[in-house]
Coordinates of C-alpha atoms and ligand atoms in Angstrom, one line a residue:
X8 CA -36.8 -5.3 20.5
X9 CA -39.3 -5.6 22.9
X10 CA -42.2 -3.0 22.6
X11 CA -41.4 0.1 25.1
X12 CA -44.6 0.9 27.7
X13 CA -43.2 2.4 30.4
X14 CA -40.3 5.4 30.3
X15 CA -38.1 6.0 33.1
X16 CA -36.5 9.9 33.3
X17 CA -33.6 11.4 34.9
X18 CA -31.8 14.4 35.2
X19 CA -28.3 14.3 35.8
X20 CA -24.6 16.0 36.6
X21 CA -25.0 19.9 37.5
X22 CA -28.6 21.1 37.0
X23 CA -29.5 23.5 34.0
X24 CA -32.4 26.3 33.9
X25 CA -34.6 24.4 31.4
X26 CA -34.7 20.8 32.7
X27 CA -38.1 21.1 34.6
X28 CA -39.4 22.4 31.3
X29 CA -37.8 19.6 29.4
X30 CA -39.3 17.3 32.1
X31 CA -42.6 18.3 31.3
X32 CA -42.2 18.0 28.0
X33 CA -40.7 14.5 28.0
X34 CA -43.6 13.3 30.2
X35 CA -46.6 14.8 28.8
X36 CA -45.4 13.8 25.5
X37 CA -45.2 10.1 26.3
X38 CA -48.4 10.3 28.2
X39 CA -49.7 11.8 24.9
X40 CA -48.4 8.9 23.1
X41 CA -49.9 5.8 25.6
X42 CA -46.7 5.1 27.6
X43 CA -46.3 4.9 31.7
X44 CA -43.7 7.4 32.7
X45 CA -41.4 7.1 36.5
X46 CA -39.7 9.5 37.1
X47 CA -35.9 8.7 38.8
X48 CA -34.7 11.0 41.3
X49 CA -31.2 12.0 42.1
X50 CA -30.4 10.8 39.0
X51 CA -28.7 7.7 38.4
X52 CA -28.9 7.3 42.1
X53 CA -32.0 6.9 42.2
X54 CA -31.4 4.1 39.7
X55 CA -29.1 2.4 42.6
X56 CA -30.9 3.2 45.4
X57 CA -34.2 2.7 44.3
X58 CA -36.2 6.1 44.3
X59 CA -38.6 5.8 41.5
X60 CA -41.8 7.6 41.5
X61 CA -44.9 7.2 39.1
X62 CA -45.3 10.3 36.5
X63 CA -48.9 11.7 35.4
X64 CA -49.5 14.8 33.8
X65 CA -50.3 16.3 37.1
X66 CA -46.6 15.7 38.2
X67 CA -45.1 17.8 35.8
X68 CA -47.9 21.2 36.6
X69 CA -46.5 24.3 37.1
X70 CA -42.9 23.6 36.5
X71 CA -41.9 25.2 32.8
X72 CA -40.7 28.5 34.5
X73 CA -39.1 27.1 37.0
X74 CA -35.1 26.8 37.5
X75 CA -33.5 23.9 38.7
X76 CA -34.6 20.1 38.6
X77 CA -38.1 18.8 40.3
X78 CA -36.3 15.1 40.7
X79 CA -32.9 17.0 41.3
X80 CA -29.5 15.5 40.8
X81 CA -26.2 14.1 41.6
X82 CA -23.2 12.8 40.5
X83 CA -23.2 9.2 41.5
X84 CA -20.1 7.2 42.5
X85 CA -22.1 4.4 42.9
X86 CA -23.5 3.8 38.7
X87 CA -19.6 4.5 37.9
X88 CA -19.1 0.8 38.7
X89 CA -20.2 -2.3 37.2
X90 CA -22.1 -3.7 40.3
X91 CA -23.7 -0.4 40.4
X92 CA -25.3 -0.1 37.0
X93 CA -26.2 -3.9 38.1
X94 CA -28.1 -3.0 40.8
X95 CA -29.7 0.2 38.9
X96 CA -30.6 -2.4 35.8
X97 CA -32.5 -4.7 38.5
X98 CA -34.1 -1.8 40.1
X99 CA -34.9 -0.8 36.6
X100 CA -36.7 -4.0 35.4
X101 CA -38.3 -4.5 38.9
X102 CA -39.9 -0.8 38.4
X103 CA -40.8 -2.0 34.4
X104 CA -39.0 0.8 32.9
X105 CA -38.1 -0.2 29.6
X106 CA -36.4 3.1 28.1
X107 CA -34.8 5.8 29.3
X108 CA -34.6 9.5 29.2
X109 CA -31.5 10.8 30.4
X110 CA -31.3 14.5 30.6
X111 CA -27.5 16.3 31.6
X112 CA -24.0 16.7 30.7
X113 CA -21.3 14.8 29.4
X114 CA -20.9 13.1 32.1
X115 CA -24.4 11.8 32.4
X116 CA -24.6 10.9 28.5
X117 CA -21.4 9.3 29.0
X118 CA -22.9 7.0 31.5
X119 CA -25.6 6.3 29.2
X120 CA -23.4 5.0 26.5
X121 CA -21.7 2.7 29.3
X122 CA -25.0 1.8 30.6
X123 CA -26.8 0.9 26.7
X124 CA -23.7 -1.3 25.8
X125 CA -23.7 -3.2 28.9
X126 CA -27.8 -4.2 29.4
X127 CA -30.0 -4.0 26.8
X128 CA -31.9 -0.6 27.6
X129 CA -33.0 1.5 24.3
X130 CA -31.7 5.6 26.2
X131 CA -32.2 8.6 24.5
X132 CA -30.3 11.8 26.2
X133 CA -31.4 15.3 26.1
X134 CA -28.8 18.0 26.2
X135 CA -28.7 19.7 30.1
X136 CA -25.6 21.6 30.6
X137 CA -25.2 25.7 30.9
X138 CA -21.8 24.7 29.5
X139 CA -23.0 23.9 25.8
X140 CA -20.2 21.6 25.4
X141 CA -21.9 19.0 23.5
X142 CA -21.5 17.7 20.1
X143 CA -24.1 17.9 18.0
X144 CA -26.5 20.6 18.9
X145 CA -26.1 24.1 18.8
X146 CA -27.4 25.1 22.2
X147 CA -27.7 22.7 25.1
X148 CA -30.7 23.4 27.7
X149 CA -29.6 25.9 30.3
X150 CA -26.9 27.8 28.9
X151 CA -28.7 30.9 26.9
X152 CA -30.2 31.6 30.7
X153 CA -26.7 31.1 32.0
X154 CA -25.4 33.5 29.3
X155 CA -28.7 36.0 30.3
X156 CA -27.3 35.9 34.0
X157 CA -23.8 36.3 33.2
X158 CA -25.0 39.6 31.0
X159 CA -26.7 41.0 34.0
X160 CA -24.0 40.9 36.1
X161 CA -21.5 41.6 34.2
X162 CA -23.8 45.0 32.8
X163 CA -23.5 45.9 36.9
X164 CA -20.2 45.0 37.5
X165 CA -19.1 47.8 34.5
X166 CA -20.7 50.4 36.9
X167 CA -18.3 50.0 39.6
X168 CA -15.6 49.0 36.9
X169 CA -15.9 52.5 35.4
X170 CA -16.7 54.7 38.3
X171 CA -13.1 53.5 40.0
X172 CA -11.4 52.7 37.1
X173 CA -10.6 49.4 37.2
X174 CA -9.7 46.4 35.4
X175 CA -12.3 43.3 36.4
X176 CA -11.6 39.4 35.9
X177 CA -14.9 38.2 36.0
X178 CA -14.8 34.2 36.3
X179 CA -17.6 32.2 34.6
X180 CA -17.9 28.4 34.6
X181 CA -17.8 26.6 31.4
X182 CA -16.1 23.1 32.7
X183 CA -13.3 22.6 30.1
X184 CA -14.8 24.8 27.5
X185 CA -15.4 28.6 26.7
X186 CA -18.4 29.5 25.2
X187 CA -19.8 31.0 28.7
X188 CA -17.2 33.1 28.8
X189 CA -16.9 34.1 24.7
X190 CA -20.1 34.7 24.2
X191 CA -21.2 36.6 27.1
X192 CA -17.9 38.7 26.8
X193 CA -19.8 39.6 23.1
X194 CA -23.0 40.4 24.8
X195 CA -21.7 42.6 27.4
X196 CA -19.2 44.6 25.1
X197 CA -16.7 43.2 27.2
X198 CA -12.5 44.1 26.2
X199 CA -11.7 40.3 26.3
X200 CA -12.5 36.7 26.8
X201 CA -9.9 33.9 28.3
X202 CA -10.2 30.9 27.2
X203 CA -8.9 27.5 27.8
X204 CA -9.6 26.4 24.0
X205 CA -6.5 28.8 23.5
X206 CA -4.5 28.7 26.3
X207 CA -1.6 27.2 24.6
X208 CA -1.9 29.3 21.8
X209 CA -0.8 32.6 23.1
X210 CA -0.6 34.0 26.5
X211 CA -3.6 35.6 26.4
X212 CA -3.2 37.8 29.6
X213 CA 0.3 39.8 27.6
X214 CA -1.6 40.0 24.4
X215 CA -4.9 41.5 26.3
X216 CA -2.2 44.1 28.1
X217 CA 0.1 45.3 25.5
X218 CA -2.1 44.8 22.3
X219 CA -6.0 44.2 23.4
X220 CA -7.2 47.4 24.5
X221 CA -6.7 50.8 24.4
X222 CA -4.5 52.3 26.5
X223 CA -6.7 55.4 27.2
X224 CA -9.5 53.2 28.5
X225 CA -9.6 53.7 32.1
X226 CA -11.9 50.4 32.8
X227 CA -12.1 47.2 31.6
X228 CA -13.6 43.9 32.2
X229 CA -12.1 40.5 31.6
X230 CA -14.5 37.8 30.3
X231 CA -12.6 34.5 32.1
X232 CA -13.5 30.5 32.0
X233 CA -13.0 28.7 35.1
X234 CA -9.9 27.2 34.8
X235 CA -8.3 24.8 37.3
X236 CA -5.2 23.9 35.7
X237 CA -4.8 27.7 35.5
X238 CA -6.3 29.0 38.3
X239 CA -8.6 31.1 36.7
X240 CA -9.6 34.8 37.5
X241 CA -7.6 35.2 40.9
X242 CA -4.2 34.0 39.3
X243 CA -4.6 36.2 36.1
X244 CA -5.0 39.0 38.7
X245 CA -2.3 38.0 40.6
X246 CA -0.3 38.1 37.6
X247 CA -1.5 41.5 37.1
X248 CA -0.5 42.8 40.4
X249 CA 3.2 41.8 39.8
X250 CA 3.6 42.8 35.7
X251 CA 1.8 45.1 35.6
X252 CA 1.1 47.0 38.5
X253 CA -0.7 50.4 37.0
X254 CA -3.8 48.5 36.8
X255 CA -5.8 48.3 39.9
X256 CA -7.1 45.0 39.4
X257 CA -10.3 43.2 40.7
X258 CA -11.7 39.4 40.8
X259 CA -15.3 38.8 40.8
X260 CA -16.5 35.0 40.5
X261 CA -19.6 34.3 39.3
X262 CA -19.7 30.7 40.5
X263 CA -23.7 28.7 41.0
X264 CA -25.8 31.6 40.7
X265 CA -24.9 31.1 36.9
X266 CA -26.6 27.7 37.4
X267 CA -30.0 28.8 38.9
X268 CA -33.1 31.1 37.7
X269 CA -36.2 30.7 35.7
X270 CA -35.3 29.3 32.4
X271 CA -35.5 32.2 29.3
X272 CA -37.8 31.7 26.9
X273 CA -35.3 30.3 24.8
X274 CA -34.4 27.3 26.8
X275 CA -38.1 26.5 27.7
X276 CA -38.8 26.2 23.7
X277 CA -35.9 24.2 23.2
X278 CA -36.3 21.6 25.9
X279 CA -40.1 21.4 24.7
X280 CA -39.0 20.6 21.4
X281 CA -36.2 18.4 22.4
X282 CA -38.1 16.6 25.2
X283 CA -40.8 15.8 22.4
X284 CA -38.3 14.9 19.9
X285 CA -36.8 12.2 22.7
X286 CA -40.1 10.6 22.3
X287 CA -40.9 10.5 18.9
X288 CA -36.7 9.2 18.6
X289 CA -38.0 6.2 20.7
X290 CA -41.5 5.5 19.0
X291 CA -39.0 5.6 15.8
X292 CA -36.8 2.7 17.5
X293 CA -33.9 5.3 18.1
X294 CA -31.3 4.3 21.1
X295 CA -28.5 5.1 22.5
X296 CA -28.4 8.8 20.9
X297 CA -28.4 12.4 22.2
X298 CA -31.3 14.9 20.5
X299 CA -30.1 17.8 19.4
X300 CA -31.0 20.1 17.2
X301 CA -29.1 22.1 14.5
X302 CA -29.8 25.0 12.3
X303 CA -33.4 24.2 13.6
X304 CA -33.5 20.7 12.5
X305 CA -33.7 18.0 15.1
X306 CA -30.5 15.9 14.8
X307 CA -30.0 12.4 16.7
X308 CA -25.8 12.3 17.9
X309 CA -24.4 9.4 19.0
X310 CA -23.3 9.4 22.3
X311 CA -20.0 9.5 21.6
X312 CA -20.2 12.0 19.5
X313 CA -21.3 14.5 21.7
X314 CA -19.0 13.7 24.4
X315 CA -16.1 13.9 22.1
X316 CA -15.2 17.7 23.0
X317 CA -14.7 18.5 18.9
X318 CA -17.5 21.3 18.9
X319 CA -15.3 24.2 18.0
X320 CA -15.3 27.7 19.2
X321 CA -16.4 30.4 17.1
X322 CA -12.8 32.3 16.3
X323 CA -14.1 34.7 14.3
X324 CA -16.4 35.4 17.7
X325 CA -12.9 35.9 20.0
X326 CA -11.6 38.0 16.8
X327 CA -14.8 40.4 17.2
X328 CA -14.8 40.8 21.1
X329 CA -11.2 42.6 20.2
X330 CA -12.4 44.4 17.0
X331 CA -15.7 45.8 19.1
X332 CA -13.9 47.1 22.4
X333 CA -11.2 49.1 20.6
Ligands
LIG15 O1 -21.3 21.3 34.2 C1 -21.9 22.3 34.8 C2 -21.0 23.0 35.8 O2 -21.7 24.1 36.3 C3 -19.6 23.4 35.2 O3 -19.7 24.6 34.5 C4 -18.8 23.5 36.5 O4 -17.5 23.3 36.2 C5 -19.4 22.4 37.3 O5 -20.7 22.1 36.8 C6 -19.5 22.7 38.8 O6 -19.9 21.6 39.4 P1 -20.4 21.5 41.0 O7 -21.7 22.1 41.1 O8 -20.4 20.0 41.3 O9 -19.4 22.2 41.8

């Protein structure tokens, strides 16, 4: 393998509160260590179209507390072909990037794989999704501020919940996965979470109604995950309306303002750590894997691994949502 001087970065798929601070990280830490850094923007657009911008310390000033993505994002058609990621390996070579840091979701690290079998391009990916549906790590970068924002709404929404005695079905994204919606329905004492890991399990909505909670409760707020096969929040209350029609039932939907804010102090340490780790993966010859990091220890995941969905819920978590709001 040729020796790497030059590291291109990228941030990917829907932005995260914490990739600015893993930005910073990534570049000061190969700057630290002797390499060039170019920052891509638009992600692997930028790649295709050609919008690559030298990196020095100074680039990177300033942005730890900030939410969002200094070389912002997309999800590009284009690198979905093959003439694309042509085009983006040419633009790549042309720039003298030799590696890559690819920071997003599965999407993003699932382009990466494509991308690292097809041209010879040693990628590391960084974890950037509020969803925290990657294998391998226990938190991805974004989603404890996600989970912060979705506790301070949610502790203002059981205000209005209580004072008119009402039943709320507050939808939080999660793509295909609930831990948004389990784990802030913990944090915010909430009487369920619905969740599309058990949607064919049980019907969730009866068991909530005739089991879940108590019946003298005269408020209660619904924890749900976006859910498009579904239909979410508006068609559980919907279903409401018609079964059972003593609960005056409201919809609130949380939608992108779960995406934005200054990063907690959580996320900012672990995109630090994680965007120094991606360096010192490369300087170790490390390619194609995602950093994560697990019980505290850095791990390195295969790409497929952490697209492969097979992170499982914590059930014992769903169980204790029920046993705390009795
Ligand atoms: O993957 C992050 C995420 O916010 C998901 O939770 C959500 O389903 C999706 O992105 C929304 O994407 P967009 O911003 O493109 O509507």
């Amino acid at each position: 393998m040729a020796a790497i001087k030059c590291i291109g970065i990228l941030t990917s798929g829907g932005d995260a509160p914490g990739m600015n601070a893993a930005i910073r990280a990534v570049t000061r830490t190969a700057i630290f260590n002797g390499f060039k850094v170019k920052g891509i923007m638009r992600g692997y657009k930028g790649l295709v179209f050609n919008e690559i911008v030298d990196f020095k310390s100074q680039s990177v000033s300033n942005i730890i507390q900030q939410g969002g993505t200094i070389l912002k994002t997309a999800r590009c058609k284009e690198f979905q072909t093959p003439e694309g990621r042509k085009t983006a390996y040419e633009n790549m070579q042309a720039a003298g990037i030799d590696a890559l840091v690819v920071i997003g979701g599965d999407g993003s690290l699932t382009g990466a794989g494509i991308f690292a079998q097809e041209y010879d391009v040693p990628i590391v990916g960084l974890p950037g999704t509020i969803d925290n549906d990657l294998g391998g790590t226990d938190s991805t970068i974004g989603y404890d501020t996600a989970l912060n924002t979705i506790m301070e709404a949610v502790d203002k929404l059981r205000d209005t919940a209580s004072s008119h005695e009402r039943l709320f079905f507050v939808e939080v994204m999660g793509h295909t996965a609930g831990y948004l919606a389990l784990n802030s329905a913990l944090a915010t004492g909430s009487e369920a979470a619905i969740i599309p890991e058990m949607e064919t399990e049980v019907d969730q909505l009866a068991e909530l109604i005739n089991h879940g909670f108590r019946k003298s409760k005269n408020s209660a707020i619904v924890i749900v995950a976006e859910n498009p096969k579904t239909g979410g929040a508006t068609a559980l209350a919907e279903r409401v309306k018609k079964e059972f029609p003593q609960y005056d039932a409201r919809v609130t939907i949380l939608g992108h303002i779960q995406r934005g804010g200054s990063p907690t102090a959580h996320d900012r340490i672990l995109a630090s750590r994680l965007g120094e780790a991606s360096i010192e993966a490369l300087l170790q010859g490390q390619r194609n894997v995602m950093i994560g990091i697990r019980n505290g220890e850095i791990t390195y995941v295969p790409f497929s691994k952490a697209v492969s969905h097979d992170k499982p819920i914590d059930r014992n978590n769903l169980e204790l949502v029920k046993i705390l709001s009795i």
